[in-house]
PDB file of C-alpha atoms in Angstrom:
ATOM      1  CA  MET A 126     -22.092  20.096  64.204  1.00  0.00           C
ATOM      2  CA  LYS A 127     -23.137  16.326  64.433  1.00  0.00           C
ATOM      3  CA  ASN A 128     -24.970  16.104  61.119  1.00  0.00           C
ATOM      4  CA  MET A 129     -22.031  18.028  59.612  1.00  0.00           C
ATOM      5  CA  ILE A 130     -19.761  15.108  61.067  1.00  0.00           C
ATOM      6  CA  LYS A 131     -22.344  12.152  59.838  1.00  0.00           C
ATOM      7  CA  ASP A 132     -22.301  14.041  56.297  1.00  0.00           C
ATOM      8  CA  ALA A 133     -18.350  13.822  56.095  1.00  0.00           C
ATOM      9  CA  ALA A 134     -18.092  10.721  57.255  1.00  0.00           C
ATOM     10  CA  VAL A 135     -20.820   9.056  54.906  1.00  0.00           C
ATOM     11  CA  LEU A 136     -19.237  10.942  52.021  1.00  0.00           C
ATOM     12  CA  PHE A 137     -15.914   9.561  52.950  1.00  0.00           C
ATOM     13  CA  VAL A 138     -17.284   6.420  52.989  1.00  0.00           C
ATOM     14  CA  ILE A 139     -18.500   6.559  49.683  1.00  0.00           C
ATOM     15  CA  THR A 140     -15.356   8.320  48.066  1.00  0.00           C
ATOM     16  CA  LEU A 141     -13.706   4.948  49.444  1.00  0.00           C
ATOM     17  CA  PHE A 142     -15.519   2.480  48.349  1.00  0.00           C
ATOM     18  CA  ALA A 143     -15.777   4.658  44.715  1.00  0.00           C
ATOM     19  CA  GLY A 144     -11.856   4.460  44.890  1.00  0.00           C
ATOM     20  CA  LEU A 145     -11.298   1.027  45.415  1.00  0.00           C
ATOM     21  CA  ILE A 146     -13.808  -0.061  42.542  1.00  0.00           C
ATOM     22  CA  LEU A 147     -12.446   2.083  40.319  1.00  0.00           C
ATOM     23  CA  GLY A 148      -9.059   0.123  41.275  1.00  0.00           C
ATOM     24  CA  VAL A 149     -10.396  -2.840  41.111  1.00  0.00           C
ATOM     25  CA  VAL A 150     -11.696  -1.813  37.437  1.00  0.00           C
ATOM     26  CA  TYR A 151      -8.578  -0.788  35.835  1.00  0.00           C
ATOM     27  CA  GLN A 152      -6.539  -3.483  37.349  1.00  0.00           C
ATOM     28  CA  VAL A 153      -9.196  -5.748  35.776  1.00  0.00           C
ATOM     29  CA  THR A 154      -8.777  -4.117  31.937  1.00  0.00           C
ATOM     30  CA  LYS A 155      -4.989  -2.860  32.162  1.00  0.00           C
ATOM     31  CA  GLU A 156      -3.918  -5.922  30.928  1.00  0.00           C
ATOM     32  CA  PRO A 157      -6.398  -6.212  28.361  1.00  0.00           C
ATOM     33  CA  ILE A 158      -5.949  -2.725  26.864  1.00  0.00           C
ATOM     34  CA  ALA A 159      -2.402  -3.138  27.031  1.00  0.00           C
ATOM     35  CA  LEU A 160      -3.075  -6.563  25.259  1.00  0.00           C
ATOM     36  CA  ALA A 161      -4.761  -4.356  22.733  1.00  0.00           C
ATOM     37  CA  GLU A 162      -2.776  -1.768  22.176  1.00  0.00           C
ATOM     38  CA  GLU A 163       0.037  -4.292  21.262  1.00  0.00           C
ATOM     39  CA  LYS A 164      -1.763  -6.156  18.891  1.00  0.00           C
ATOM     40  CA  ALA A 165      -2.804  -2.567  17.128  1.00  0.00           C
ATOM     41  CA  ALA A 166       0.886  -1.531  17.339  1.00  0.00           C
ATOM     42  CA  LYS A 167       2.139  -5.058  15.369  1.00  0.00           C
ATOM     43  CA  GLU A 168      -0.740  -4.756  12.559  1.00  0.00           C
ATOM     44  CA  ALA A 169       0.535  -1.251  11.955  1.00  0.00           C
ATOM     45  CA  TYR A 170       4.241  -2.454  11.662  1.00  0.00           C
ATOM     46  CA  ALA A 171       2.910  -5.040   9.048  1.00  0.00           C
ATOM     47  CA  GLU A 172       1.129  -2.923   7.466  1.00  0.00           C
ATOM     48  CA  VAL A 173       4.249  -0.102   6.924  1.00  0.00           C
ATOM     49  CA  PHE A 174       6.141  -2.983   6.116  1.00  0.00           C
ATOM     50  CA  PRO A 175       5.233  -5.877   4.981  1.00  0.00           C
ATOM     51  CA  SER A 176       7.833  -7.798   3.442  1.00  0.00           C
ATOM     52  CA  ALA A 177       9.462  -7.628   6.949  1.00  0.00           C
ATOM     53  CA  SER A 178       9.525 -11.497   8.898  1.00  0.00           C
ATOM     54  CA  ASP A 179      10.125  -9.444  12.221  1.00  0.00           C
ATOM     55  CA  PHE A 180      10.819  -6.716  13.923  1.00  0.00           C
ATOM     56  CA  SER A 181      13.646  -5.911  16.855  1.00  0.00           C
ATOM     57  CA  LEU A 182      13.695  -2.855  18.959  1.00  0.00           C
ATOM     58  CA  LEU A 183      16.191  -0.173  18.399  1.00  0.00           C
ATOM     59  CA  THR A 184      14.999   2.404  21.022  1.00  0.00           C
ATOM     60  CA  GLU A 185      12.154   3.953  22.638  1.00  0.00           C
ATOM     61  CA  SER A 186      13.111   7.351  22.862  1.00  0.00           C
ATOM     62  CA  MET A 187      14.432  10.172  20.667  1.00  0.00           C
ATOM     63  CA  PRO A 188      18.677  10.702  21.423  1.00  0.00           C
ATOM     64  CA  GLU A 189      19.253  12.931  24.893  1.00  0.00           C
ATOM     65  CA  ASP A 190      21.420  14.343  22.661  1.00  0.00           C
ATOM     66  CA  THR A 191      20.929  18.361  23.251  1.00  0.00           C
ATOM     67  CA  GLU A 192      22.241  19.595  20.015  1.00  0.00           C
ATOM     68  CA  TRP A 193      20.796  16.827  18.040  1.00  0.00           C
ATOM     69  CA  GLN A 194      16.935  17.700  19.621  1.00  0.00           C
ATOM     70  CA  ASN A 195      18.274  21.361  18.744  1.00  0.00           C
ATOM     71  CA  ASP A 196      18.716  20.608  15.316  1.00  0.00           C
ATOM     72  CA  PHE A 197      15.686  18.945  15.469  1.00  0.00           C
ATOM     73  CA  SER A 198      13.795  21.889  16.837  1.00  0.00           C
ATOM     74  CA  GLU A 199      15.345  24.469  14.706  1.00  0.00           C
ATOM     75  CA  ALA A 200      14.286  22.110  11.729  1.00  0.00           C
ATOM     76  CA  GLY A 201      10.339  22.821  12.068  1.00  0.00           C
ATOM     77  CA  PHE A 202       9.503  19.565  14.323  1.00  0.00           C
ATOM     78  CA  GLU A 203       9.096  21.448  17.552  1.00  0.00           C
ATOM     79  CA  MET A 204       6.455  19.778  18.013  1.00  0.00           C
ATOM     80  CA  VAL A 205       7.008  16.183  16.618  1.00  0.00           C
ATOM     81  CA  GLU A 206       7.877  13.099  18.706  1.00  0.00           C
ATOM     82  CA  VAL A 207       9.651   9.716  17.654  1.00  0.00           C
ATOM     83  CA  LYS A 208       9.018   6.980  19.788  1.00  0.00           C
ATOM     84  CA  ASN A 209       9.331   3.153  19.499  1.00  0.00           C
ATOM     85  CA  VAL A 210      12.040   2.469  16.596  1.00  0.00           C
ATOM     86  CA  LEU A 211      12.128  -0.735  15.441  1.00  0.00           C
ATOM     87  CA  GLU A 212      14.708  -2.468  12.936  1.00  0.00           C
ATOM     88  CA  ALA A 213      12.245  -4.337  10.314  1.00  0.00           C
ATOM     89  CA  LEU A 214      14.218  -7.565   9.406  1.00  0.00           C
ATOM     90  CA  ASP A 215      13.929 -10.408   6.955  1.00  0.00           C
ATOM     91  CA  LYS A 216      13.750 -14.122   7.532  1.00  0.00           C
ATOM     92  CA  ASP A 217      17.402 -14.178   7.559  1.00  0.00           C
ATOM     93  CA  GLY A 218      17.749 -11.187  10.280  1.00  0.00           C
ATOM     94  CA  ALA A 219      19.526  -8.912   8.068  1.00  0.00           C
ATOM     95  CA  LEU A 220      17.793  -5.559   8.121  1.00  0.00           C
ATOM     96  CA  LEU A 221      15.150  -3.897   5.508  1.00  0.00           C
ATOM     97  CA  GLY A 222      14.669  -0.702   7.180  1.00  0.00           C
ATOM     98  CA  TYR A 223      13.061   0.921   9.799  1.00  0.00           C
ATOM     99  CA  VAL A 224       9.504   0.827  11.721  1.00  0.00           C
ATOM    100  CA  LEU A 225       8.951   4.731  13.630  1.00  0.00           C
ATOM    101  CA  THR A 226       6.195   5.749  16.167  1.00  0.00           C
ATOM    102  CA  VAL A 227       5.950   9.001  14.838  1.00  0.00           C
ATOM    103  CA  THR A 228       3.583  11.662  17.333  1.00  0.00           C
ATOM    104  CA  SER A 229       2.316  15.310  16.261  1.00  0.00           C
ATOM    105  CA  HIS A 230       1.145  17.618  18.920  1.00  0.00           C
ATOM    106  CA  GLU A 231      -0.016  19.876  16.284  1.00  0.00           C
ATOM    107  CA  GLY A 232      -3.745  18.446  15.283  1.00  0.00           C
ATOM    108  CA  TYR A 233      -6.452  19.918  15.644  1.00  0.00           C
ATOM    109  CA  GLY A 234      -8.358  17.958  18.101  1.00  0.00           C
ATOM    110  CA  GLY A 235      -4.835  17.099  19.705  1.00  0.00           C
ATOM    111  CA  ASP A 236      -2.040  14.284  19.384  1.00  0.00           C
ATOM    112  CA  ILE A 237      -2.326  12.119  16.261  1.00  0.00           C
ATOM    113  CA  THR A 238      -0.039   8.965  16.400  1.00  0.00           C
ATOM    114  CA  PHE A 239       1.308   7.158  13.697  1.00  0.00           C
ATOM    115  CA  THR A 240       4.105   4.474  12.768  1.00  0.00           C
ATOM    116  CA  MET A 241       6.070   4.965   9.319  1.00  0.00           C
ATOM    117  CA  GLY A 242       7.756   2.272   8.033  1.00  0.00           C
ATOM    118  CA  ILE A 243      11.005   3.005   5.746  1.00  0.00           C
ATOM    119  CA  CYS A 244      13.367   1.191   3.999  1.00  0.00           C
ATOM    120  CA  THR A 245      17.098   1.441   3.834  1.00  0.00           C
ATOM    121  CA  ASP A 246      17.275   3.510   0.213  1.00  0.00           C
ATOM    122  CA  GLY A 247      15.250   5.946   2.020  1.00  0.00           C
ATOM    123  CA  THR A 248      11.514   5.151   0.338  1.00  0.00           C
ATOM    124  CA  LEU A 249       8.763   5.427   2.670  1.00  0.00           C
ATOM    125  CA  ASN A 250       6.391   2.107   2.218  1.00  0.00           C
ATOM    126  CA  GLY A 251       3.671   4.719   3.902  1.00  0.00           C
ATOM    127  CA  ILE A 252       2.207   4.836   7.519  1.00  0.00           C
ATOM    128  CA  SER A 253      -0.376   3.944   9.533  1.00  0.00           C
ATOM    129  CA  ILE A 254      -2.476   6.120  12.106  1.00  0.00           C
ATOM    130  CA  LEU A 255      -3.103   4.124  15.398  1.00  0.00           C
ATOM    131  CA  SER A 256      -4.546   7.166  17.145  1.00  0.00           C
ATOM    132  CA  ILE A 257      -6.544  10.515  15.984  1.00  0.00           C
ATOM    133  CA  SER A 258      -9.277  12.691  17.039  1.00  0.00           C
ATOM    134  CA  GLU A 259     -10.033  15.355  14.375  1.00  0.00           C
ATOM    135  CA  THR A 260     -12.860  16.889  13.555  1.00  0.00           C
ATOM    136  CA  ALA A 261     -15.593  14.329  11.525  1.00  0.00           C
ATOM    137  CA  GLY A 262     -15.957  15.044   8.416  1.00  0.00           C
ATOM    138  CA  LEU A 263     -12.767  16.702   7.585  1.00  0.00           C
ATOM    139  CA  GLY A 264      -9.527  15.617   9.506  1.00  0.00           C
ATOM    140  CA  MET A 265     -10.782  12.306  10.513  1.00  0.00           C
ATOM    141  CA  LYS A 266     -10.235  11.975   6.774  1.00  0.00           C
ATOM    142  CA  ALA A 267      -6.285  11.348   7.364  1.00  0.00           C
ATOM    143  CA  GLU A 268      -6.816   7.899   7.393  1.00  0.00           C
ATOM    144  CA  GLU A 269      -8.482   7.851   3.830  1.00  0.00           C
ATOM    145  CA  VAL A 270      -7.014  11.064   2.146  1.00  0.00           C
ATOM    146  CA  LEU A 271      -3.282  11.950   3.014  1.00  0.00           C
ATOM    147  CA  LYS A 272      -2.259   8.532   4.318  1.00  0.00           C
ATOM    148  CA  PRO A 273      -2.460   6.359   0.802  1.00  0.00           C
ATOM    149  CA  GLN A 274      -0.105   9.579  -0.651  1.00  0.00           C
ATOM    150  CA  PHE A 275       3.069   8.891   1.183  1.00  0.00           C
ATOM    151  CA  ALA A 276       2.621   5.011   0.004  1.00  0.00           C
ATOM    152  CA  ASN A 277       5.979   4.024  -2.021  1.00  0.00           C
ATOM    153  CA  LYS A 278       7.501   7.748  -2.056  1.00  0.00           C
ATOM    154  CA  ASN A 279      11.077   8.704  -2.312  1.00  0.00           C
ATOM    155  CA  PHE A 280      11.557  12.354  -0.840  1.00  0.00           C
ATOM    156  CA  PRO A 281      13.550  13.199   1.647  1.00  0.00           C
ATOM    157  CA  SER A 282      10.844  15.401   2.803  1.00  0.00           C
ATOM    158  CA  PHE A 283       6.906  16.601   1.726  1.00  0.00           C
ATOM    159  CA  THR A 284       4.850  19.184   1.580  1.00  0.00           C
ATOM    160  CA  TYR A 285       1.345  19.905   1.050  1.00  0.00           C
ATOM    161  CA  THR A 286      -0.791  21.734  -1.228  1.00  0.00           C
ATOM    162  CA  LYS A 287      -4.232  23.422  -1.408  1.00  0.00           C
ATOM    163  CA  SER A 288      -4.787  23.904  -4.887  1.00  0.00           C
ATOM    164  CA  GLY A 289      -3.748  20.372  -6.170  1.00  0.00           C
ATOM    165  CA  SER A 290      -0.284  18.818  -6.548  1.00  0.00           C
ATOM    166  CA  VAL A 291       2.146  19.126  -9.078  1.00  0.00           C
ATOM    167  CA  ALA A 292       5.155  17.169  -7.791  1.00  0.00           C
ATOM    168  CA  ASP A 293       4.987  13.919  -6.612  1.00  0.00           C
ATOM    169  CA  ASN A 294       6.496  14.974  -3.231  1.00  0.00           C
ATOM    170  CA  GLN A 295       3.566  17.226  -2.975  1.00  0.00           C
ATOM    171  CA  ILE A 296       0.743  16.266  -0.490  1.00  0.00           C
ATOM    172  CA  ASP A 297      -3.186  17.246  -1.431  1.00  0.00           C
ATOM    173  CA  ALA A 298      -4.966  18.685   1.039  1.00  0.00           C
ATOM    174  CA  ILE A 299      -8.211  17.625   3.116  1.00  0.00           C
ATOM    175  CA  SER A 300     -10.185  20.308   2.196  1.00  0.00           C
ATOM    176  CA  GLY A 301     -11.265  22.551   4.906  1.00  0.00           C
ATOM    177  CA  ALA A 302      -8.968  20.678   7.172  1.00  0.00           C
ATOM    178  CA  THR A 303      -5.237  22.060   6.504  1.00  0.00           C
ATOM    179  CA  ILE A 304      -4.644  21.839  10.737  1.00  0.00           C
ATOM    180  CA  THR A 305      -4.507  18.294   9.879  1.00  0.00           C
ATOM    181  CA  THR A 306      -2.766  17.902   7.133  1.00  0.00           C
ATOM    182  CA  ASN A 307      -0.182  20.029   8.419  1.00  0.00           C
ATOM    183  CA  ALA A 308       0.367  17.746  11.341  1.00  0.00           C
ATOM    184  CA  VAL A 309       0.681  14.428   9.330  1.00  0.00           C
ATOM    185  CA  THR A 310       2.738  15.902   6.723  1.00  0.00           C
ATOM    186  CA  THR A 311       5.154  17.783   9.127  1.00  0.00           C
ATOM    187  CA  ALA A 312       5.359  14.735  11.285  1.00  0.00           C
ATOM    188  CA  VAL A 313       6.234  12.212   8.605  1.00  0.00           C
ATOM    189  CA  ASN A 314       8.911  14.848   7.902  1.00  0.00           C
ATOM    190  CA  GLY A 315      10.156  14.281  11.124  1.00  0.00           C
ATOM    191  CA  GLY A 316      10.541  11.389  10.922  1.00  0.00           C
ATOM    192  CA  LEU A 317      12.410  11.457   7.612  1.00  0.00           C
ATOM    193  CA  TYR A 318      14.304  13.594   9.685  1.00  0.00           C
ATOM    194  CA  TYR A 319      15.075  11.018  12.039  1.00  0.00           C
ATOM    195  CA  PHE A 320      15.846   8.357   9.483  1.00  0.00           C
ATOM    196  CA  GLN A 321      18.407  11.150   7.722  1.00  0.00           C
ATOM    197  CA  THR A 322      20.139  11.807  10.696  1.00  0.00           C
ATOM    198  CA  GLN A 323      20.007   9.170  12.596  1.00  0.00           C
ATOM    199  CA  LEU A 324      19.840   5.466  11.274  1.00  0.00           C
ATOM    200  CA  GLY A 325      22.150   6.200   8.637  1.00  0.00           C
ATOM    201  CA  GLY A 326      19.628   8.162   6.109  1.00  0.00           C
ATOM    202  CA  SER A 327      20.997  10.882   3.811  1.00  0.00           C
ATOM    203  CA  GLY A 328      19.200  14.118   1.646  1.00  0.00           C
ATOM    204  CA  TYR A 329      17.520  16.279   3.990  1.00  0.00           C
ATOM    205  CA  GLU A 330      16.576  19.402   2.693  1.00  0.00           C
ATOM    206  CA  ALA A 331      15.809  22.040   4.733  1.00  0.00           C
ATOM    207  CA  LYS A 332      12.266  24.263   4.133  1.00  0.00           C
TER     208      LYS A 332
END
């Protein structure tokens, strides 16, 4: 019995010290991690809207309006989340468009998060991937295969194909990574839908 109490006490002390060490490590690394994430986000904003001189946060999350959220889901975007919508401004403060941070919860290896820059006329400047954990050699090719295909295009939505695109709004799928292709394409369309219904854009065509 005494040995059990002794072992339990030793285990408690070890656990306590481990918890304290983890807490100290978290406090030490929390600020550098936050700064690194902020720096990466700012670089992504500039990448998808290089003509902007400044960015102003418009909203941190999607509208709480239940009817709109239902419409968003019914349009096929129930697994898409839009956050951190920023206004892209020129040097005089005039509105050039918007930068949206979009997350797809349909990735093969988990969430896929990227920024997308949309001009006021609906032109998609492009996307910049912030985080992705897809299969190496397949879904991880999203950066080199999918990303360039969205740049400088003005369409209300995109589709993807596995047999070679025949239209400018068609995206060539990553070979062997249809799930990743679908996740990114759907999330881009979700961001465009948000722009069209919440930021003054127009022209959405239901799939």
